[in-house]
Amino acid sequence: MRTSIATVCLSGTLDQKLVAAHEAGFDGVEIFEPDLVASPESPEAIRARAEQLGLSLDLYQPFRDFEGVGPELLAQNLRRAAAKFALMNRLGIETLLLCSNVATARSGDEQLAAAQLRQLGDVAERFGVRVAYEALAWGRFVDSFEAAARIVRLADHPRIGLCLDSFHILSKGHNPEAIETISADKIFFVQMADAPLLSMDVLSWSRHHRLFPGEGGFDLGTFMGHLVRTGYDGPISLEIFNDTFRQADPLATAVDARRSLRWLEHETAASLGAAAGGGAARMCTAGLPAVEPPADINYVELRTGELHELRRLLGQLGFRSHGGHRTKPVELWSQGGVRIVLGAPDSEQMRPTVAGIGLSVSDPATALRRARDLFAPDVPREEGTGEEPLVGVRAPDGSEVFFGAAGASTPAWVSEFGAPEHGDPQMVERIDHVNLAQPWQHFDAAVLFFRSVLDLRTEASIEVAAPVGLVRSQVLHSDNGILRIALNLVPSGASADAILPQHLAFATSDALALARAARDRGFRPLDIPANYYDDIEARYQLEPALLDELRELNVMYDRDETGEFLHFYTHPIGTVFLEVVERRGGYAGYGALNAPVRLAAQYQHRHAVRRGALT
């Protein structure tokens, strides 16, 4: 599959965008006209720079408001087009993107539009270029790809074809199956974009909320299956208008973009494999190495400057210390099937507090190969004599994911620490989920990373009210439910007050008993206001004895049609806190209705500490 990216997707100067596309491994780029106009380099110099970087210049865009106009404006438009065609000759670009008219069209007569495109084709013929006509979702008269295809057929000119854009098609709810009725030689270019499933005007949706494939809710694998069956084998390009990408590092964005197309290629191969017959398919699409869901969470690594406080907290929850590693400056704590590796922050790496997740998988080598195929960078790791080899990759936010072999009840690397201390009966059983707060520039990239690299499934995203703004949350999970990752988006422009701690949730069979045992060891849970318990009493009609116990122990409660959920929280320790959860019956949620109360309680606690009211 030949890959391309529009320069509008990336921040920086035109040269910085070209370099980023090259370093991320793209085959070509689309030149967005404002990037060229703002560049101090001549078209010839830009062409030479692209050739030096090994990039083809695949498309010049956009040309607007051409068809459906009166004779005088048509003449002006043809002169304007001739100037752009001459510029394309200087750049060495063969295809122009023509958007359907949104501003100046006086008529929706398709015969008139076709006749005018035929005249445009005659001008394009003189310059040896092509015109790819795209139906904008907000076009005045032409707003569907099927209408654009009819006009192109009526124009019947070898220099006039179509540009298909997944956003313009799927955002309007059009059925992409009709793509298969279009002749491949009339599909001149294809642009791909994902998006969250929002209810808003399509222009604003397009201008501010497009995403790379795999980061939103569109079924792009099926879309691509229809396209490939036409016989199209030209570039698959990304055209993403997104406020975040325009502010982020261009290379990081370009790598994320390239990952999205590799994931899309995999989804396309799966779509083609699931459908009967391949039609006239000529595009080569390769799937990713198949990986099994993780057998368990091997460990979670926390990096914090508050090691003493975190040690005390883990001890109160019943964890046992194994002491330090024999060669590395980290220590191990465990309880049940949960292992926590603690260490001080690494200032060079600037990793988040939840610095690493170790997964037990059936085939670590295959898991690593899939991650590398998706452009995830390896994590270098020094191994001492006799130490268990672990292989891992780095996520967009700097955290790490390591793969170890499944099978043993206790991983071999545990012996590299000391024996655990003796302690009370163990009540924590496993890690229920990991919550990773994400900076604004990494959230969408993190969704794609975990979805593609670990083959996780996405759940519907939600927004939770917090004292510092709305917090967007996206949960991903493995098919077997062993791995659950919740990604929270830190509000943009966040002050110190808006920093969301990350957290780990531990599963138990008896949250009330564990909360009581922890209290006996000196544990002080996050304080939940009395108003909350009045509210759940009204909502759920709980037994008075249960309600009293929840209130006494600061345990929160939720219920759905399948079961119940009990959970309590620790106070934040630096930028991390812990949660204990008990799932009864088939409850599979996370207590979303309780999240605003928890966020407010943490906010109030943090401010009380700053005022000196708490220690």
XYZ file of C-alpha atoms in Angstrom:
615
model
C 0.000 0.000 0.000
C 1.481 3.319 -1.068
C 1.283 5.890 1.746
C 1.001 9.665 1.653
C 0.199 12.487 4.076
C -1.069 16.030 3.580
C 1.230 18.708 4.941
C -1.795 20.237 6.703
C -1.629 17.337 9.178
C 1.690 18.497 10.614
C 2.989 21.533 12.463
C 6.077 23.504 11.475
C 7.474 24.891 8.241
C 7.031 23.131 4.925
C 10.580 21.793 5.090
C 10.041 20.490 8.630
C 6.897 18.748 7.440
C 8.730 17.111 4.541
C 11.511 15.925 6.838
C 9.000 14.513 9.340
C 7.136 12.633 6.589
C 10.420 11.207 5.325
C 11.641 10.135 8.769
C 8.291 8.504 9.566
C 8.550 6.382 6.414
C 5.910 7.889 4.133
C 6.191 7.408 0.384
C 4.810 10.809 -0.548
C 3.009 13.978 0.561
C 0.179 16.239 -0.505
C 1.175 19.891 -0.677
C -1.385 22.109 1.059
C -1.390 25.425 -0.774
C -1.005 27.690 2.319
C 2.185 25.772 3.198
C 3.631 26.516 -0.240
C 2.558 30.180 -0.185
C 4.241 30.695 3.201
C 7.455 28.959 2.173
C 10.521 31.053 1.240
C 11.650 28.279 -1.129
C 10.815 28.252 -4.835
C 8.620 25.461 -6.247
C 11.725 24.058 -7.970
C 13.627 24.002 -4.662
C 10.729 22.262 -2.925
C 10.593 19.687 -5.692
C 14.322 19.071 -5.371
C 14.061 18.807 -1.578
C 11.317 16.203 -1.861
C 13.395 14.219 -4.351
C 16.370 14.409 -1.993
C 14.217 12.984 0.807
C 12.798 10.257 -1.421
C 9.270 11.663 -1.279
C 6.883 11.914 -4.198
C 4.688 15.014 -4.394
C 1.318 13.341 -4.932
C -1.298 16.090 -4.847
C -1.677 19.865 -4.855
C -4.655 21.097 -2.886
C -7.152 22.655 -2.640
C -8.732 24.316 -5.682
C -12.156 25.632 -4.711
C -15.470 26.953 -6.055
C -15.150 26.082 -9.739
C -18.283 24.422 -11.128
C -21.937 25.489 -11.316
C -21.077 29.141 -12.038
C -22.001 31.635 -14.747
C -19.939 32.213 -17.937
C -17.948 35.202 -16.679
C -16.875 33.526 -13.442
C -16.132 30.305 -15.328
C -13.662 32.176 -17.535
C -11.962 33.573 -14.435
C -11.872 30.119 -12.868
C -10.267 28.587 -15.957
C -7.560 31.281 -15.938
C -7.000 30.642 -12.227
C -6.745 26.910 -12.872
C -4.204 27.403 -15.667
C -1.964 29.324 -13.261
C -2.187 26.485 -10.723
C -1.459 23.885 -13.394
C 1.671 25.792 -14.386
C 2.719 25.884 -10.731
C 2.155 22.130 -10.476
C 4.454 21.620 -13.457
C 7.166 23.485 -11.565
C 6.574 21.331 -8.489
C 6.390 18.117 -10.477
C 2.881 17.338 -9.173
C 0.466 15.615 -11.551
C -2.843 15.784 -9.651
C -4.920 18.741 -8.397
C -7.643 18.368 -5.774
C -10.831 20.175 -6.839
C -13.400 20.568 -4.033
C -17.080 20.791 -4.905
C -18.345 24.358 -4.918
C -19.565 25.686 -1.563
C -19.744 29.444 -2.204
C -20.222 30.591 -5.791
C -22.333 27.920 -7.518
C -25.614 29.228 -8.961
C -26.924 25.945 -10.329
C -27.022 22.317 -9.242
C -27.490 21.101 -12.817
C -25.166 18.102 -13.130
C -25.000 18.462 -16.915
C -23.730 22.035 -16.463
C -21.181 20.975 -13.856
C -19.972 18.167 -16.141
C -19.620 20.501 -19.121
C -17.560 22.933 -17.062
C -15.346 20.131 -15.720
C -14.831 19.004 -19.315
C -13.489 22.465 -20.152
C -11.237 22.266 -17.088
C -9.998 18.912 -18.358
C -9.055 20.491 -21.690
C -6.917 23.050 -19.839
C -5.367 20.296 -17.712
C -4.517 18.430 -20.915
C -2.291 21.305 -22.041
C -0.230 20.983 -18.857
C -0.237 17.195 -18.649
C -1.969 17.117 -15.241
C -5.143 15.582 -13.791
C -8.012 16.922 -11.665
C -9.466 14.858 -8.800
C -12.995 16.104 -8.027
C -14.064 15.705 -4.392
C -17.580 16.088 -2.999
C -17.363 18.104 0.214
C -19.928 17.063 2.820
C -21.056 20.707 2.977
C -20.979 21.380 -0.780
C -23.738 23.740 -1.980
C -25.131 21.307 -4.571
C -22.659 18.413 -4.694
C -22.208 16.868 -1.243
C -22.028 13.120 -1.941
C -19.437 10.979 -3.691
C -22.144 9.376 -5.818
C -23.191 12.770 -7.191
C -19.539 13.610 -7.878
C -19.118 10.247 -9.641
C -22.133 10.968 -11.875
C -20.703 14.353 -12.847
C -17.298 12.827 -13.625
C -18.948 10.175 -15.811
C -20.901 12.865 -17.631
C -17.745 14.951 -18.122
C -16.152 11.923 -19.786
C -12.663 13.425 -19.901
C -9.426 11.454 -19.321
C -8.025 14.282 -17.173
C -11.064 14.426 -14.852
C -11.544 11.873 -12.071
C -12.524 11.539 -8.424
C -10.970 12.042 -5.039
C -12.659 9.891 -2.395
C -12.392 11.123 1.198
C -13.585 8.816 3.971
C -14.646 11.702 6.207
C -16.906 13.340 3.631
C -18.508 9.970 2.896
C -18.911 8.491 6.373
C -19.739 11.700 8.245
C -22.892 12.054 6.130
C -23.842 8.423 6.649
C -23.367 7.490 2.988
C -22.968 3.787 2.238
C -19.399 3.213 1.005
C -20.453 -0.016 -0.705
C -21.359 2.087 -3.752
C -17.638 2.808 -4.210
C -17.433 -0.600 -5.902
C -19.568 0.723 -8.758
C -16.873 3.266 -9.695
C -14.264 2.361 -12.289
C -10.776 2.281 -10.765
C -9.352 4.407 -13.581
C -11.676 7.229 -12.481
C -10.478 7.187 -8.872
C -7.483 9.522 -9.039
C -6.803 9.905 -5.309
C -7.976 8.692 -1.892
C -7.820 10.544 1.421
C -8.467 8.805 4.732
C -9.568 10.305 8.041
C -11.183 8.930 11.175
C -13.247 10.959 13.651
C -15.044 10.602 16.967
C -18.750 9.930 16.537
C -20.123 13.377 17.337
C -23.444 15.119 16.789
C -22.555 18.535 15.371
C -22.423 20.450 12.115
C -20.244 18.588 9.666
C -18.014 21.559 8.763
C -16.929 22.156 12.377
C -16.585 18.404 12.870
C -14.274 18.227 9.873
C -12.187 21.302 10.652
C -11.438 20.503 14.293
C -12.044 16.848 15.100
C -10.641 14.610 12.380
C -8.314 11.876 13.613
C -5.895 9.373 12.161
C -7.365 5.945 11.320
C -7.849 3.869 14.462
C -8.264 6.876 16.736
C -11.975 7.452 16.080
C -15.184 5.553 15.464
C -15.422 5.102 11.677
C -15.320 1.606 10.156
C -12.397 2.310 7.858
C -11.417 -1.315 7.279
C -14.724 -1.989 5.537
C -14.429 1.316 3.637
C -11.004 0.304 2.365
C -12.251 -3.148 1.416
C -14.773 -1.586 -0.956
C -12.054 0.660 -2.394
C -9.514 -2.096 -2.968
C -12.076 -4.286 -4.724
C -12.449 -1.590 -7.428
C -8.846 -2.220 -8.469
C -7.543 1.126 -7.188
C -3.856 0.910 -6.329
C -2.832 4.566 -5.978
C -1.768 6.417 -2.839
C -3.700 6.134 0.409
C -3.240 9.545 1.964
C -4.098 11.194 5.271
C -5.835 14.571 5.334
C -6.448 15.458 8.973
C -7.658 18.815 10.237
C -7.103 18.708 13.978
C -6.264 21.449 16.476
C -3.986 19.166 18.505
C -1.853 17.935 15.601
C -1.169 21.496 14.465
C 0.491 22.193 17.833
C 2.361 18.933 18.404
C 5.861 17.879 17.399
C 5.743 17.142 13.641
C 7.856 13.981 13.781
C 5.845 12.480 16.636
C 2.642 13.245 14.719
C 4.063 11.806 11.495
C 5.065 8.554 13.241
C 1.596 8.276 14.739
C 0.138 8.905 11.280
C 2.289 6.207 9.705
C 1.253 3.788 12.478
C -2.369 4.534 11.670
C -1.924 3.577 8.021
C -0.136 0.351 8.948
C -3.055 -0.484 11.236
C -5.481 0.445 8.450
C -3.642 -1.856 6.049
C -4.104 -4.684 8.568
C -7.812 -3.884 8.953
C -8.188 -3.779 5.173
C -6.572 -7.186 4.783
C -8.954 -8.543 7.417
C -11.938 -6.990 5.632
C -10.890 -8.433 2.289
C -10.288 -11.828 3.854
C -13.712 -11.868 5.479
C -15.522 -10.966 2.251
C -16.257 -13.378 -0.533
C -13.854 -12.835 -3.397
C -11.329 -10.074 -3.926
C -12.917 -8.507 -6.994
C -10.393 -6.638 -9.116
C -8.072 -6.000 -6.165
C -4.555 -4.939 -7.189
C -3.426 -3.168 -4.010
C -1.216 -5.285 -1.775
C -2.396 -5.254 1.855
C -0.591 -7.177 4.580
C -1.956 -8.062 7.987
C -0.036 -7.654 11.236
C 1.386 -10.569 13.209
C -1.481 -12.080 15.201
C -1.120 -11.943 18.965
C -3.082 -13.652 21.726
C -4.564 -11.538 24.540
C -2.203 -11.255 27.532
C -2.474 -14.083 30.049
C -2.001 -11.634 32.897
C -0.433 -8.360 33.938
C 3.065 -9.408 34.942
C 3.857 -6.203 36.829
C 3.325 -2.460 36.894
C 6.262 -0.119 37.418
C 5.745 3.112 39.354
C 8.292 5.929 39.355
C 7.800 8.550 42.047
C 9.747 10.860 44.292
C 7.432 9.937 47.200
C 8.751 6.402 47.641
C 8.469 6.450 51.435
C 4.789 7.428 51.321
C 4.007 4.878 48.629
C 5.761 2.108 50.577
C 3.667 2.958 53.640
C 0.469 2.973 51.593
C 1.197 -0.396 49.963
C 1.928 -1.882 53.377
C -1.401 -0.616 54.731
C -3.190 -2.306 51.816
C -1.473 -5.606 52.661
C 1.378 -5.649 50.134
C 4.671 -7.283 51.108
C 8.133 -6.013 50.277
C 10.685 -8.199 48.493
C 13.404 -5.586 48.896
C 15.641 -4.192 46.175
C 16.751 -5.710 42.874
C 20.205 -7.216 42.896
C 21.536 -4.932 40.131
C 18.913 -2.216 39.413
C 17.729 0.674 41.619
C 14.181 -0.643 41.972
C 12.264 -2.657 44.566
C 9.385 -5.128 44.412
C 6.125 -5.296 46.349
C 3.532 -8.036 45.844
C 0.174 -9.339 46.964
C -1.814 -12.137 45.392
C -1.197 -11.919 41.650
C -0.153 -8.259 41.767
C 3.481 -7.174 41.528
C 4.483 -3.514 41.828
C 8.002 -2.389 40.911
C 8.947 0.888 42.622
C 11.704 3.273 41.649
C 12.714 6.891 41.736
C 11.962 9.107 38.708
C 14.365 8.920 35.789
C 14.923 12.575 34.907
C 16.513 11.702 31.573
C 13.474 9.790 30.302
C 10.770 12.018 31.880
C 8.466 9.031 32.079
C 5.035 9.302 33.732
C 4.439 7.847 37.196
C 2.987 4.654 35.746
C 6.235 4.130 33.919
C 5.783 0.598 32.652
C 3.402 -2.336 32.284
C 4.702 -5.888 31.980
C 2.458 -8.371 30.184
C 2.646 -12.163 30.176
C 2.024 -13.264 26.584
C 2.127 -16.578 24.757
C 4.806 -15.437 22.292
C 6.893 -12.387 23.309
C 8.839 -12.404 20.033
C 5.651 -12.146 17.960
C 4.267 -9.418 20.225
C 7.478 -7.454 19.751
C 7.426 -7.992 15.974
C 3.863 -6.642 15.779
C 4.858 -3.591 17.829
C 7.843 -2.931 15.576
C 5.643 -3.296 12.481
C 3.583 -0.491 13.989
C 6.660 1.735 14.412
C 6.790 1.449 18.203
C 10.370 2.152 19.347
C 12.239 -0.539 21.271
C 13.163 0.093 24.891
C 16.852 -0.672 25.486
C 17.286 -2.727 28.658
C 20.466 -3.825 30.348
C 20.408 -7.416 31.583
C 22.782 -8.789 34.188
C 24.063 -12.351 34.204
C 21.227 -14.780 34.823
C 18.481 -12.166 34.594
C 15.307 -12.977 32.685
C 15.226 -11.273 29.264
C 12.284 -8.926 28.742
C 11.506 -7.123 25.493
C 9.522 -3.928 25.332
C 8.471 -0.847 23.397
C 7.741 2.760 24.301
C 4.260 4.313 24.155
C 3.684 7.895 22.929
C 3.681 9.351 26.466
C 7.051 7.746 27.300
C 5.701 4.826 29.324
C 6.871 1.327 28.464
C 5.182 -1.972 27.650
C 7.230 -5.131 28.192
C 6.448 -8.668 27.031
C 7.369 -11.727 29.063
C 6.596 -15.398 28.525
C 3.335 -16.674 30.006
C 3.046 -20.010 31.765
C 4.818 -19.813 35.113
C 2.727 -18.915 38.156
C 5.600 -16.736 39.354
C 7.798 -15.076 36.700
C 11.475 -15.990 36.835
C 12.517 -12.351 37.273
C 10.901 -12.248 40.725
C 13.839 -14.292 42.033
C 16.098 -11.331 41.169
C 14.604 -9.659 44.253
C 14.556 -10.984 47.804
C 11.919 -13.200 49.424
C 8.703 -11.396 50.439
C 8.086 -10.419 54.022
C 5.550 -12.385 56.032
C 2.224 -10.668 56.479
C -1.516 -10.921 56.906
C -3.702 -13.042 54.606
C -3.654 -11.611 51.099
C -6.896 -10.038 49.921
C -5.812 -8.283 46.695
C -6.063 -10.778 43.833
C -5.064 -9.053 40.594
C -4.867 -5.715 38.812
C -8.349 -4.771 37.655
C -7.379 -1.835 35.452
C -4.692 0.768 34.854
C -5.646 4.419 34.460
C -3.172 6.485 32.452
C -3.676 10.248 32.445
C -2.466 11.578 29.103
C -1.148 15.012 28.131
C -3.296 16.704 25.481
C -0.786 16.017 22.713
C -0.640 12.247 23.370
C -4.233 11.196 24.038
C -5.333 10.209 20.508
C -1.915 8.701 19.792
C -2.219 6.612 22.956
C -5.622 5.295 21.866
C -4.127 4.168 18.553
C -0.989 2.742 20.198
C -2.821 0.486 22.642
C -5.522 -0.422 20.144
C -3.078 -1.446 17.432
C 0.021 -2.699 19.249
C -1.840 -4.750 21.883
C -4.918 -5.484 19.724
C -7.284 -3.998 22.320
C -10.945 -3.159 21.790
C -12.224 0.368 22.401
C -15.269 1.186 24.481
C -17.404 4.289 24.062
C -15.597 7.362 25.383
C -17.221 9.483 28.065
C -16.703 12.943 29.543
C -16.574 13.409 33.308
C -17.037 16.730 35.095
C -14.112 17.708 37.337
C -13.349 20.934 39.230
C -10.739 21.760 36.575
C -12.916 21.059 33.518
C -14.298 18.136 31.533
C -12.125 15.026 31.581
C -12.423 12.781 28.534
C -12.001 9.089 29.299
C -11.464 6.220 26.856
C -11.320 2.591 27.999
C -9.653 -0.164 25.982
C -9.682 -3.853 26.909
C -8.363 -7.187 25.701
C -10.799 -9.798 24.428
C -10.314 -11.891 27.562
C -10.773 -8.924 29.910
C -7.374 -9.438 31.573
C -6.011 -6.072 30.445
C -8.116 -2.956 30.921
C -6.562 0.441 30.257
C -8.408 3.688 30.879
C -6.945 6.765 29.191
C -7.882 10.138 30.657
C -7.271 13.361 28.768
C -5.801 16.130 30.890
C -7.699 19.347 30.005
C -5.776 21.495 27.528
C -3.966 24.470 28.975
C -3.951 22.681 32.306
C -2.545 24.484 35.321
C -0.935 22.625 38.182
C -4.423 22.215 39.645
C -5.568 20.336 36.546
C -2.904 17.638 36.589
C -4.731 14.317 36.845
C -2.917 11.624 38.813
C -2.585 8.205 37.251
C -3.815 5.208 39.177
C -3.932 1.450 39.566
C -7.077 -0.426 40.549
C -6.674 -3.682 42.480
C -9.394 -6.356 42.418
C -10.609 -8.058 45.574
C -13.484 -10.352 46.512
C -14.359 -8.326 49.595
C -13.743 -4.587 49.389
C -15.378 -3.878 52.745
C -13.208 -6.383 54.605
C -10.060 -5.098 52.901
C -10.986 -1.491 53.706
C -11.495 -2.411 57.357
C -8.207 -4.370 57.543
C -6.346 -1.473 55.896
C -7.871 0.972 58.382
C -6.629 -1.199 61.226
C -3.110 -0.760 59.788
C -3.485 3.029 59.829
C -4.905 3.560 56.341
C -6.858 6.782 55.724
C -9.018 6.543 52.579
C -10.032 9.413 50.350
C -12.837 11.209 52.177
C -16.188 10.942 50.387
C -18.779 13.611 51.324
C -21.941 12.690 53.226
C -24.031 14.126 50.371
C -22.819 11.284 48.167
C -24.222 8.635 50.510
C -27.532 10.477 50.782
C -27.678 10.391 46.990
C -27.004 6.664 46.600
C -29.506 5.900 49.338
C -32.160 7.688 47.292
C -30.969 6.129 44.031
C -30.544 2.482 45.033
C -32.560 1.975 48.272
C -29.662 0.108 49.876
C -30.027 -1.870 53.074
C -29.331 0.485 55.999
C -26.547 -1.742 57.362
C -24.719 -1.775 54.010
C -25.132 1.961 53.569
C -23.752 2.588 57.059
C -20.718 0.419 56.331
C -20.053 2.140 53.006
C -20.278 5.520 54.733
C -18.033 4.443 57.618
C -15.288 3.107 55.344
C -15.577 5.708 52.530
C -16.439 2.979 50.051
C -18.359 4.015 46.919
C -21.108 2.009 45.233
C -22.581 1.491 41.776
C -25.018 -0.971 40.271
C -26.313 -1.965 36.863
C -28.609 -4.657 35.499
C -25.907 -7.328 35.835
C -24.271 -6.698 39.195
C -22.761 -4.370 41.764
C -19.512 -2.440 42.130
C -17.829 -1.442 45.405
C -14.628 0.617 45.368
C -12.531 2.952 47.482
C -9.564 5.218 46.833
C -6.350 6.270 48.492
C -5.245 9.877 48.675
C -2.912 10.862 45.830
C 0.777 10.269 46.508
C 2.440 12.773 44.196
C 0.923 11.967 40.796
C -0.432 8.503 41.544
C -3.175 7.004 43.670
C -4.567 3.513 44.205
C -8.056 2.074 44.036
C -9.529 -1.176 45.344
C -12.549 -2.590 43.501
C -14.964 -5.455 44.026
C -17.110 -6.616 41.116
C -20.229 -8.561 42.019
C -22.136 -10.507 39.397
C -21.485 -9.420 35.832
C -20.720 -5.761 36.513
C -18.181 -4.630 33.885
C -18.114 -0.840 34.294
C -15.926 1.491 36.342
C -18.345 3.471 38.478
C -18.552 6.355 36.005
C -21.268 8.138 37.992
C -18.911 8.243 40.971
C -16.000 9.770 39.056
C -17.024 13.450 39.498
C -17.315 12.916 43.256
C -13.885 11.289 43.399
C -12.281 14.022 41.297
C -13.785 16.733 43.497
C -12.649 14.954 46.665
C -9.084 14.682 45.350
C -9.110 18.343 44.346
C -10.293 19.412 47.781
C -7.724 17.195 49.498
C -4.896 18.621 47.394
C -5.879 22.184 48.280
C -6.255 21.325 51.948
C -2.699 19.932 51.953
C -1.408 23.123 50.335
C -3.133 25.251 52.961
C -1.559 23.152 55.688
C -4.914 21.907 56.915
C -3.826 18.310 56.257
C -0.501 16.514 56.479
